[in-house]
PDB file of C-alpha atoms in Angstrom:
ATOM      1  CA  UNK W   1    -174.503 117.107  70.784  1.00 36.00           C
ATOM      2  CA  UNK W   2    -172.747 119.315  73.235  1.00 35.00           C
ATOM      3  CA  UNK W   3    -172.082 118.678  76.770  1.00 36.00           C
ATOM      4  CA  UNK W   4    -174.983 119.629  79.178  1.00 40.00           C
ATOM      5  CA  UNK W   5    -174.995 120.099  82.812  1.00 37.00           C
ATOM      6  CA  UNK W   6    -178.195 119.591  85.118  1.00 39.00           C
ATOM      7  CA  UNK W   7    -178.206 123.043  85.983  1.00 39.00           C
ATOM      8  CA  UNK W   8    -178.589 124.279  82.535  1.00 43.00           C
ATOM      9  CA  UNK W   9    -181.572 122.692  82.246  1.00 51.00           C
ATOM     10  CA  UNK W  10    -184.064 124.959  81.432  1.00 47.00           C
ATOM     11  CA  UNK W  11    -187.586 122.579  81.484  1.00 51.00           C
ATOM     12  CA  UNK W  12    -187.782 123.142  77.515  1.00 54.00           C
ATOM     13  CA  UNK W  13    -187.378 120.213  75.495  1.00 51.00           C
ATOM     14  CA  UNK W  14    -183.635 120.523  73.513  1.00 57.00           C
ATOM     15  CA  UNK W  15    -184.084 119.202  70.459  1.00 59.00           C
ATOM     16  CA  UNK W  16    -181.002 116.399  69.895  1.00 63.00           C
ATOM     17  CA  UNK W  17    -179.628 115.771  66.166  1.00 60.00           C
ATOM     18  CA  UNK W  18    -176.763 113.979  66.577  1.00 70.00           C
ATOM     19  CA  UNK W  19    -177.343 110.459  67.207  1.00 74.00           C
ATOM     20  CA  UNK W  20    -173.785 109.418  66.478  1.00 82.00           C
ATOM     21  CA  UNK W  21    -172.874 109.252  70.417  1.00 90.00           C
ATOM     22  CA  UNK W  22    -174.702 106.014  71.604  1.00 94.00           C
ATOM     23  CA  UNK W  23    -174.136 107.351  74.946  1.00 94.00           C
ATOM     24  CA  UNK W  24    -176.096 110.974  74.924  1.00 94.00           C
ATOM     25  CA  UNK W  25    -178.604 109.188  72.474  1.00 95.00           C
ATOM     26  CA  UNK W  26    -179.755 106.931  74.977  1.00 96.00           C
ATOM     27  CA  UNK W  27    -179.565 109.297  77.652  1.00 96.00           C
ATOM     28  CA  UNK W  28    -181.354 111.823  75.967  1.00 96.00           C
ATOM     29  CA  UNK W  29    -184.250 109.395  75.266  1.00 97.00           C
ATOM     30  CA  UNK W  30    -184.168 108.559  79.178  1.00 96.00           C
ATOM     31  CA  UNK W  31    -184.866 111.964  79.607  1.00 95.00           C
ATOM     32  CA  UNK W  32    -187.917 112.308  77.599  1.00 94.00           C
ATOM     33  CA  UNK W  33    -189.136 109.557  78.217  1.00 94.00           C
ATOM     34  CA  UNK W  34    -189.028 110.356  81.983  1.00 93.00           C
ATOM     35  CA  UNK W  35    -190.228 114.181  81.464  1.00 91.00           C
ATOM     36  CA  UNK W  36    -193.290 112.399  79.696  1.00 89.00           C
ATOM     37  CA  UNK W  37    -193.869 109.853  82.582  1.00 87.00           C
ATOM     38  CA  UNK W  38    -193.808 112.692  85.300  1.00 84.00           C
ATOM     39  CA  UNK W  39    -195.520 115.662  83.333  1.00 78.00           C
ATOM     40  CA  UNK W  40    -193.065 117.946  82.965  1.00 46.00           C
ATOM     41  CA  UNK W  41    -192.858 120.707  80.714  1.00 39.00           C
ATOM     42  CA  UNK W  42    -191.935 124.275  80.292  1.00 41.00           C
ATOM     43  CA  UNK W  43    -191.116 124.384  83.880  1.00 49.00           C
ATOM     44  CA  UNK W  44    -194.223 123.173  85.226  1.00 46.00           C
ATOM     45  CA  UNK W  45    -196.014 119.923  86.059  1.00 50.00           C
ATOM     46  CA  UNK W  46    -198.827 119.379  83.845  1.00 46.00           C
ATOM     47  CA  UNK W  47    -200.611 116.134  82.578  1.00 46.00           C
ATOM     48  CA  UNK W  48    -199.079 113.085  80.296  1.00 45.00           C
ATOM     49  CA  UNK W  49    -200.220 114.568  77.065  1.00 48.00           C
ATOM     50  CA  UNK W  50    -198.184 117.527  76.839  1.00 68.00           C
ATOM     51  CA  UNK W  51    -198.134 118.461  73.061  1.00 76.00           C
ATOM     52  CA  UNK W  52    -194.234 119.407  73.424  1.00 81.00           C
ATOM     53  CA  UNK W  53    -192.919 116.514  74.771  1.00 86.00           C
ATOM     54  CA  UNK W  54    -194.982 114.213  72.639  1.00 91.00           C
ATOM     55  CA  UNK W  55    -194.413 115.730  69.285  1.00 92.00           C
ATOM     56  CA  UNK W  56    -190.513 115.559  70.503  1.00 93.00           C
ATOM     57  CA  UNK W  57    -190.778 111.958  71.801  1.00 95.00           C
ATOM     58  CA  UNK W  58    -192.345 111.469  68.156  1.00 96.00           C
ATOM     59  CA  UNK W  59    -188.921 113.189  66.247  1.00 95.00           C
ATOM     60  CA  UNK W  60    -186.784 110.804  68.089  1.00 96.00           C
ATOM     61  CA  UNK W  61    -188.586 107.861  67.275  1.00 97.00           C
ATOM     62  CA  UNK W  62    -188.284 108.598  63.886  1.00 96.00           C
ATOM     63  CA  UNK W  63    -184.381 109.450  64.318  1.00 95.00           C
ATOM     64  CA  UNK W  64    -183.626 106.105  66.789  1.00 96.00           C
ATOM     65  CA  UNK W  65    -185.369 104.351  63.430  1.00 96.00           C
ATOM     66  CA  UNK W  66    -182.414 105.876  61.537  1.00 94.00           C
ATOM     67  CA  UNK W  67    -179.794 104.989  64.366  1.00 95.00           C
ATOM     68  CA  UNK W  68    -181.020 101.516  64.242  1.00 96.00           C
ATOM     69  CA  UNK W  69    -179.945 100.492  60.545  1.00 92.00           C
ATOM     70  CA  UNK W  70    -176.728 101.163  61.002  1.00 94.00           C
ATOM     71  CA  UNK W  71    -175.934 100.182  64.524  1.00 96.00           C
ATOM     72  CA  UNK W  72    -174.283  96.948  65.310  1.00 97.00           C
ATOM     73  CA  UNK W  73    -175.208  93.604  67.122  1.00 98.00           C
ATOM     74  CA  UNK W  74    -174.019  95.324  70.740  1.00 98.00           C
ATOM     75  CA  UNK W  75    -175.938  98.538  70.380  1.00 98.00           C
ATOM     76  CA  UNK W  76    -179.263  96.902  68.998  1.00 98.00           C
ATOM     77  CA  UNK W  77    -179.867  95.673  73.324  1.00 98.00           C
ATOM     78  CA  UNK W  78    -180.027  99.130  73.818  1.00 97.00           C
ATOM     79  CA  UNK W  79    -181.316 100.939  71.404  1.00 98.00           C
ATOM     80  CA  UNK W  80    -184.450  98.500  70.398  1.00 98.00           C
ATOM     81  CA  UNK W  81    -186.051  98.609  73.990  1.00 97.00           C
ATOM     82  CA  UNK W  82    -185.702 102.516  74.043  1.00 98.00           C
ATOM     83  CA  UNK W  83    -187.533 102.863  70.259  1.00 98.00           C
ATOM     84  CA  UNK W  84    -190.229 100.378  71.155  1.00 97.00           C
ATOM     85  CA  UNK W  85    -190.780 102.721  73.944  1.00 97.00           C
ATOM     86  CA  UNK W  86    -190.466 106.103  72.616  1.00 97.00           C
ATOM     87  CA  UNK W  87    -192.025 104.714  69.632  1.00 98.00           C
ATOM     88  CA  UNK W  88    -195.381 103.877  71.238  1.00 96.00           C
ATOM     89  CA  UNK W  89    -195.342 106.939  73.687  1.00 94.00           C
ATOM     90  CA  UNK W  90    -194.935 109.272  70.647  1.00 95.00           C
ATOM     91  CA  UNK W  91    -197.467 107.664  68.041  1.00 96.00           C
ATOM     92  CA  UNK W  92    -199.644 105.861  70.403  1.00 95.00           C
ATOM     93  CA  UNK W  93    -199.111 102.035  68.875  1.00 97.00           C
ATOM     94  CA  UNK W  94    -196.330  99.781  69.226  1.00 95.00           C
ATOM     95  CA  UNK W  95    -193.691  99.480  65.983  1.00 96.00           C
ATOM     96  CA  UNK W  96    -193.589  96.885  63.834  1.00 95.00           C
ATOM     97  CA  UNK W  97    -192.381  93.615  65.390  1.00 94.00           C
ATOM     98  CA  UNK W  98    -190.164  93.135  62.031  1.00 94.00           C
ATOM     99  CA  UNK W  99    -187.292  95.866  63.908  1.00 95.00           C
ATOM    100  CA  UNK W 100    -187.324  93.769  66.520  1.00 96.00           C
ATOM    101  CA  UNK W 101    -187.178  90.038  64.958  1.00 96.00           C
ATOM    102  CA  UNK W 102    -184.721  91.772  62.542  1.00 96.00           C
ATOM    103  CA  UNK W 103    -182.250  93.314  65.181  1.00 97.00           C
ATOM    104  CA  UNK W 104    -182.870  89.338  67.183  1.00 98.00           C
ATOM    105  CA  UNK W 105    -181.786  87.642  64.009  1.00 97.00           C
ATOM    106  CA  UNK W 106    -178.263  89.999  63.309  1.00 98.00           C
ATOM    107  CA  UNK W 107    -177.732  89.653  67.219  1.00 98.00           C
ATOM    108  CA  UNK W 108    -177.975  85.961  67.013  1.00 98.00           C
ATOM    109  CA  UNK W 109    -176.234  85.522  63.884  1.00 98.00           C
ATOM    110  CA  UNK W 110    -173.134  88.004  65.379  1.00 98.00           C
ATOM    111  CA  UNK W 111    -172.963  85.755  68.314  1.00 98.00           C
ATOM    112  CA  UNK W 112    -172.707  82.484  66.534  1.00 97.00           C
ATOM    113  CA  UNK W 113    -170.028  84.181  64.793  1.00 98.00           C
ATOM    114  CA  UNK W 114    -168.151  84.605  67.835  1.00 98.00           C
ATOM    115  CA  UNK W 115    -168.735  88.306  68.676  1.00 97.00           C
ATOM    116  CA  UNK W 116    -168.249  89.089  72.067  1.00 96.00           C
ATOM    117  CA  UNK W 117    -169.188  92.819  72.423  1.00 98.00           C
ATOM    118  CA  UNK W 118    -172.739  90.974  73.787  1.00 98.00           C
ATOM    119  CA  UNK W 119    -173.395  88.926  76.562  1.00 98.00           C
ATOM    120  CA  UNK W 120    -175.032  85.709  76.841  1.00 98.00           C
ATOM    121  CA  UNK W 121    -177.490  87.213  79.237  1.00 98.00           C
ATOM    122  CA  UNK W 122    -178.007  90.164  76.977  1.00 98.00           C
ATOM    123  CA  UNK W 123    -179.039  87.940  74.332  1.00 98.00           C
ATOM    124  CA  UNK W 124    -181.040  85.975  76.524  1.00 98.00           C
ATOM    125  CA  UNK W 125    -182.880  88.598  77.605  1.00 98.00           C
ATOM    126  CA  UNK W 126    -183.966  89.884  73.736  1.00 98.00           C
ATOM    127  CA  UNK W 127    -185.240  86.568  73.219  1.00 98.00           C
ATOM    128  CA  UNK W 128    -187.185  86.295  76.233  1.00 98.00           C
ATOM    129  CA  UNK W 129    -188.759  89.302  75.221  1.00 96.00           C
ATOM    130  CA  UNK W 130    -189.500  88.454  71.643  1.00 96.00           C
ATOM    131  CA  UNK W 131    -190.565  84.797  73.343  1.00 96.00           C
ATOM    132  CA  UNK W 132    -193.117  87.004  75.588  1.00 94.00           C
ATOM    133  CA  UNK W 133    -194.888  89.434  72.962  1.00 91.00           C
ATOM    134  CA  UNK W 134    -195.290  86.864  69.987  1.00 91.00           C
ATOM    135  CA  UNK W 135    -193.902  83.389  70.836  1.00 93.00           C
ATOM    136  CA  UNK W 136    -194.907  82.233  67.441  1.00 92.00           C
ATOM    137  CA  UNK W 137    -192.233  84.747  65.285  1.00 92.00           C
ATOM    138  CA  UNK W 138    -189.181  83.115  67.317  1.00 96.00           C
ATOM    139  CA  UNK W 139    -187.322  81.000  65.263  1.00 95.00           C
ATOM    140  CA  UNK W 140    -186.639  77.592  66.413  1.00 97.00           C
ATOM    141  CA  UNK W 141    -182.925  77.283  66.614  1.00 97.00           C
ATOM    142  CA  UNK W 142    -183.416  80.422  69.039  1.00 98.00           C
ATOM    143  CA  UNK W 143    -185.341  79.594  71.225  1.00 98.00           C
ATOM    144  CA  UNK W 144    -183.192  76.001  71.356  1.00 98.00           C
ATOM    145  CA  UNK W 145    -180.392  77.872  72.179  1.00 98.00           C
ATOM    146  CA  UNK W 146    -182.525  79.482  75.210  1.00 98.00           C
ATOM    147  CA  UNK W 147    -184.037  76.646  76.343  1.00 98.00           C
ATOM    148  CA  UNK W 148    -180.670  75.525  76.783  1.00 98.00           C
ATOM    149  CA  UNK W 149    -178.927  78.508  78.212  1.00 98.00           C
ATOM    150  CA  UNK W 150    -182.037  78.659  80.769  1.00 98.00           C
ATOM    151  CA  UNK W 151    -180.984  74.847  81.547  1.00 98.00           C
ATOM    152  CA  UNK W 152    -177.978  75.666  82.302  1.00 98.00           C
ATOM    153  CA  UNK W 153    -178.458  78.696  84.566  1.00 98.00           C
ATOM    154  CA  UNK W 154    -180.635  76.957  86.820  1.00 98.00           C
ATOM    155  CA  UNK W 155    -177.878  74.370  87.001  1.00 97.00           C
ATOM    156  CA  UNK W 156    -175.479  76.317  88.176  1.00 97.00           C
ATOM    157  CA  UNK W 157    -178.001  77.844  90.896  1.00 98.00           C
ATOM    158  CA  UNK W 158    -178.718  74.412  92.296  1.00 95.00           C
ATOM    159  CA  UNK W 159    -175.051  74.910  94.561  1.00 94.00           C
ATOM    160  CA  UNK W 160    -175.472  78.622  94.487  1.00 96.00           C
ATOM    161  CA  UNK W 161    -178.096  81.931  94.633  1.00 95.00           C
ATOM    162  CA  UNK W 162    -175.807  84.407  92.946  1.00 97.00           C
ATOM    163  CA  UNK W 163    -173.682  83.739  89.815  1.00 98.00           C
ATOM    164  CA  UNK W 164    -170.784  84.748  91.412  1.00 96.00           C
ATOM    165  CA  UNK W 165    -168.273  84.470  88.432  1.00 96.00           C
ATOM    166  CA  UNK W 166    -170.343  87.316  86.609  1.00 98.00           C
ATOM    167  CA  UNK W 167    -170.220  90.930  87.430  1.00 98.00           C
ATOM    168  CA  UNK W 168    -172.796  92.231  90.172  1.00 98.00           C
ATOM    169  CA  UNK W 169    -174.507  94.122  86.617  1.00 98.00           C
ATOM    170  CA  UNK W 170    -174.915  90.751  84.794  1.00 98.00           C
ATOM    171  CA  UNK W 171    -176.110  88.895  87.734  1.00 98.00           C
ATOM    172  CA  UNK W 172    -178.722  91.002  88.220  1.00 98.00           C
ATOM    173  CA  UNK W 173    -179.880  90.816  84.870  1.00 98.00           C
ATOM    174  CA  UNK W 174    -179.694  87.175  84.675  1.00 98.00           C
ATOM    175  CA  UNK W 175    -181.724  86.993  87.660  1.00 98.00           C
ATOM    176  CA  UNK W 176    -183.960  89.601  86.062  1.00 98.00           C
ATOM    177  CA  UNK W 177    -185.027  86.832  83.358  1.00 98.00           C
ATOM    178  CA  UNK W 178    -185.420  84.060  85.771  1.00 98.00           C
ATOM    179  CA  UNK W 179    -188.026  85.855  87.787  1.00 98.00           C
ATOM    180  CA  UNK W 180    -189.809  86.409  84.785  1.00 98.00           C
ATOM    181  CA  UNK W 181    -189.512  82.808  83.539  1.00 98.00           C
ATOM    182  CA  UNK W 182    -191.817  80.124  83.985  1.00 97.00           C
ATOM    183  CA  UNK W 183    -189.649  77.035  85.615  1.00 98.00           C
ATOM    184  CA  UNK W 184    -191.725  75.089  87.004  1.00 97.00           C
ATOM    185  CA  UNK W 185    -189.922  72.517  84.749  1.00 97.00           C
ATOM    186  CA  UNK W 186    -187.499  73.019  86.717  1.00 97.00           C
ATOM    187  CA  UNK W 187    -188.668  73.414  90.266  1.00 97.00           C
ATOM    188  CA  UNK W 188    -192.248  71.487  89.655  1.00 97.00           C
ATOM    189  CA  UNK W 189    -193.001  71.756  93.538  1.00 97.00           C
ATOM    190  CA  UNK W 190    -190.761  74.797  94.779  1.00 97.00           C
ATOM    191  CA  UNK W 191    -191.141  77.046  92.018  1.00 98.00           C
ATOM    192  CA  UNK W 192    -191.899  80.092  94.517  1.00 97.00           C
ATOM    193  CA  UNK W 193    -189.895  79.328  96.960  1.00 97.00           C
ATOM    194  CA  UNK W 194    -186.665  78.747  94.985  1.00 98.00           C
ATOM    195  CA  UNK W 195    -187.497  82.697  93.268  1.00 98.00           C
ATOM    196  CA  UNK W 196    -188.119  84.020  96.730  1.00 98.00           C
ATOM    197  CA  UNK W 197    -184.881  82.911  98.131  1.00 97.00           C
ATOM    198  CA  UNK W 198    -182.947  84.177  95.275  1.00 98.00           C
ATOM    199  CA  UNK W 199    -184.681  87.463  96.021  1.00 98.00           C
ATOM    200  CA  UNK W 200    -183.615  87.666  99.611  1.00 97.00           C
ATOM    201  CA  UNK W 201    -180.317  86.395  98.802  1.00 98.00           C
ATOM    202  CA  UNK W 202    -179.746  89.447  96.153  1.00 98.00           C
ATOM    203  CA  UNK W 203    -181.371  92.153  97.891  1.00 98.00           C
ATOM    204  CA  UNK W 204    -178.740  95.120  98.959  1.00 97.00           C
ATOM    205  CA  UNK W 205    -179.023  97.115 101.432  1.00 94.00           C
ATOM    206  CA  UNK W 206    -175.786  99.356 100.921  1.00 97.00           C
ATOM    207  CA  UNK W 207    -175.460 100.958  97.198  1.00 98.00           C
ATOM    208  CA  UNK W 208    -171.846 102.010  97.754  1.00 95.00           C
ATOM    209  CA  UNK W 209    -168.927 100.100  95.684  1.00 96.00           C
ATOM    210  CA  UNK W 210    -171.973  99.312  92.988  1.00 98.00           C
ATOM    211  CA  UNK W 211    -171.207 101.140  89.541  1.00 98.00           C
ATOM    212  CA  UNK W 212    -173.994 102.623  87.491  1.00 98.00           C
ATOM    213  CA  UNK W 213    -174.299  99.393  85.325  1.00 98.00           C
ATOM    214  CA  UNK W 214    -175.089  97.527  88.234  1.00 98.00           C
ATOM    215  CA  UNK W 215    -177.176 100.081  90.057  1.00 98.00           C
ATOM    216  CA  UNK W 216    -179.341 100.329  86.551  1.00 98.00           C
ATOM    217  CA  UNK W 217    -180.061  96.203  86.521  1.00 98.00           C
ATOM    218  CA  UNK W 218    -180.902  96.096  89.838  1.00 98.00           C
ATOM    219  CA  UNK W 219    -183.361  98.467  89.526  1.00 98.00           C
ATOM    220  CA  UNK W 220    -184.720  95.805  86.989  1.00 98.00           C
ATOM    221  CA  UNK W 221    -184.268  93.231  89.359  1.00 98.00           C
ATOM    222  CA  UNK W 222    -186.465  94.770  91.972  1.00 98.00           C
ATOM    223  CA  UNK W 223    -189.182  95.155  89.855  1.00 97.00           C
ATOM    224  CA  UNK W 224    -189.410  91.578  88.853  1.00 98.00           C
ATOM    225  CA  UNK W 225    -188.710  90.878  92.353  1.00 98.00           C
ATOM    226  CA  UNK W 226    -192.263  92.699  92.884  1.00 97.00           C
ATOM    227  CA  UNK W 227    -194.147  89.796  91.456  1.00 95.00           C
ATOM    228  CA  UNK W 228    -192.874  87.406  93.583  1.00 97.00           C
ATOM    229  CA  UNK W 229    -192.728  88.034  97.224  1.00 94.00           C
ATOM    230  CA  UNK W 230    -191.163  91.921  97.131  1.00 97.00           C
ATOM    231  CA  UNK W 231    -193.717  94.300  98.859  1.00 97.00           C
ATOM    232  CA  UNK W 232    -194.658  97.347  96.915  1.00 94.00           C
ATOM    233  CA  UNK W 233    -193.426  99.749  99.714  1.00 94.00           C
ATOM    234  CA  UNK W 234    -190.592  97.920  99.966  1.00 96.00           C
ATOM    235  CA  UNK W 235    -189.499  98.182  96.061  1.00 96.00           C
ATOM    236  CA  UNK W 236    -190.774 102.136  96.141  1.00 95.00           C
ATOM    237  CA  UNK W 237    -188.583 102.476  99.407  1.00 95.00           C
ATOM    238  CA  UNK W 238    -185.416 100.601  97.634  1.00 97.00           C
ATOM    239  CA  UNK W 239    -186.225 101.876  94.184  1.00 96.00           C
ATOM    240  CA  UNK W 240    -185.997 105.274  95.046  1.00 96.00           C
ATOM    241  CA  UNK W 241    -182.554 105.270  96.943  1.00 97.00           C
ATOM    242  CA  UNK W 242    -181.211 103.878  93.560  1.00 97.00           C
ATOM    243  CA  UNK W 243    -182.709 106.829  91.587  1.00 97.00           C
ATOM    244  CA  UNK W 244    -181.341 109.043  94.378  1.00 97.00           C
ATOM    245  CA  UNK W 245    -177.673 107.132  94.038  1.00 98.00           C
ATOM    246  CA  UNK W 246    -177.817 106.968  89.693  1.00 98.00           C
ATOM    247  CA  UNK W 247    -179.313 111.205  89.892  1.00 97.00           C
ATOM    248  CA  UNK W 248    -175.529 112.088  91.476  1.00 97.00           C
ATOM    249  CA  UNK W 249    -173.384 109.668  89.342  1.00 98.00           C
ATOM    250  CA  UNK W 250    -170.938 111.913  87.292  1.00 97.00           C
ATOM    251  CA  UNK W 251    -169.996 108.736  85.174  1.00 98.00           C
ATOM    252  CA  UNK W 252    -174.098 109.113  83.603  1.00 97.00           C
ATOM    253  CA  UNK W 253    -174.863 112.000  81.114  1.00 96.00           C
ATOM    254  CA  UNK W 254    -176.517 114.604  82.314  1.00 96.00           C
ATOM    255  CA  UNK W 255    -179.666 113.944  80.696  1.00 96.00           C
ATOM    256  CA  UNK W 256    -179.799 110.547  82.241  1.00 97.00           C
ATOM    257  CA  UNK W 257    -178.959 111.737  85.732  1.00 97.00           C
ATOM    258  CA  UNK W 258    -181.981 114.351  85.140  1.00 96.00           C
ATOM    259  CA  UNK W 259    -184.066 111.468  84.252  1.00 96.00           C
ATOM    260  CA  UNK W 260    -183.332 109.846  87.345  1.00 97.00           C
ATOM    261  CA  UNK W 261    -183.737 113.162  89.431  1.00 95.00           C
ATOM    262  CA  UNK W 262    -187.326 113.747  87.532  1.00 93.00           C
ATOM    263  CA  UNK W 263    -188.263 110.120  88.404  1.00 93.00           C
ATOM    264  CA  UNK W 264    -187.189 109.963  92.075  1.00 93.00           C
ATOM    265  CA  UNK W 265    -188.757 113.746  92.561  1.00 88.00           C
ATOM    266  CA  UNK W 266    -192.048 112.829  90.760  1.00 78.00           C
ATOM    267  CA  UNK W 267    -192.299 108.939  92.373  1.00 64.00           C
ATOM    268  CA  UNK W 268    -192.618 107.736  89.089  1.00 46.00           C
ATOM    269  CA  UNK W 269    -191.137 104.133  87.901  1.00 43.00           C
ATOM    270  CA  UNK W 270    -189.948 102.890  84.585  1.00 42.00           C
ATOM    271  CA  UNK W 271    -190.060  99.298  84.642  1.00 40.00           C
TER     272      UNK W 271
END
């Protein structure tokens, strides 16, 4: 896929055929996805349905379902999220949950093996979500190794609220799943509290020396952070200076950037 800039874009959906560059992949489905959210099409703002941008949306899916059989354990926390979503935007229903317990399993298996491309947090996080839309497909040994790696997070948070040995990107992520956890087995009588003062004590205030990574989990974090404490004006107000910050990075493609700009300009969210 060739290089783009911003200010070539024209508001008419480019088709993409070359899926080969995880990077411009990814960012091109950003882009959709966020053209769809805020109504844009042709150059003008019109409602959620817009024929182009679905029937598009509905191309990729098909493509990302392509991507995904030959991708390997690092890509798949990427590039599953992104087809579930462009998958149910462009056909209306969600996949079939056997992509995702498939891409869990070679994920699993890959760390086990020792592969190290993945985080702990990343895999985690793919089992939490498997864990939260059908509980029942998990496998056992998986959602052992969870239980435990859960343990042992809030361990290391009883002397600490950040994980200071990971990067700020990773922290925020962890912290991401926690806030969507239930641990009251953990904190039977503080549950709240304990979540609220890790949310104070990882709020920012200042975006600078944060890198894109870190910048794009955060904005995760905040919305979790919503649930438990976080005022809505206060995660619009905070939510949008990230946009504003990720829409100038140079280090992003240019279609993600544009996603960001869309997002920020239209007060839309993706979660």
């Amino acid at each position: 896929m060739p290089a783009q800039s911003v200010e070539n874009f024209s508001g008419k959906v480019v088709a993409v055929t070359d899926f080969s560059d995880l990077t411009s992949t990814i960012a091109y489905g950003y882009y959709l996805l966020a053209r769809y959210q805020c109504g844009v099409a042709d150059g003008m703002s019109v409602g959620f349905d817009s024929y182009v941008d679905v029937k598009e949306l509905r191309r990729f899916a098909g493509m990302l379902g392509h991507r995904l059989d030959e991708a390997v354990p690092a890509e798949l926390f990427s590039l599953v999220p992104l087809y579930e979503l462009v998958y149910r935007v462009g056909h209306g229903c969600a996949p079939s949950p056997k992509i995702r317990t498939a891409s869990r399993q070679k994920c699993f298996q890959a760390w086990l093996s020792g592969d190290r491309d993945m985080t702990e947090t990343q895999l985690a996080g793919m089992i939490w979500a498997d864990l939260s839309q059908n509980p029942a497909g998990v496998d056992a040994r998986h959602l052992s190794w969870y239980a435990g790696v859960i343990d042992g997070w809030c361990r290391t948070l009883r002397c600490a609220t950040r994980f200071t040995q990971l990067s700020p990107a990773e922290n925020f992520a962890r912290f991401a799943i926690l806030l969507k956890e239930n641990l009251r087995a953990f904190y039977p009588a503080n549950e709240k509290s304990v979540k609220q003062g890790w949310i104070k004590n990882n709020l920012i205030d200042s975006l600078i020396g944060y890198d894109s990574s870190s910048l794009k989990e955060y904005r995760s974090f905040l919305n979790c952070a919503v649930s438990h404490g976080l005022t809505t004006d206060d995660y619009i107000t905070r939510d949008v200076s990230v946009l504003s910050e990720l829409s100038r990075r140079t280090d992003l493609h240019p279609f993600e950037r544009e996603a960001y700009h869309l997002l920020k300009n239209g007060r839309q969210f993706i979660a």
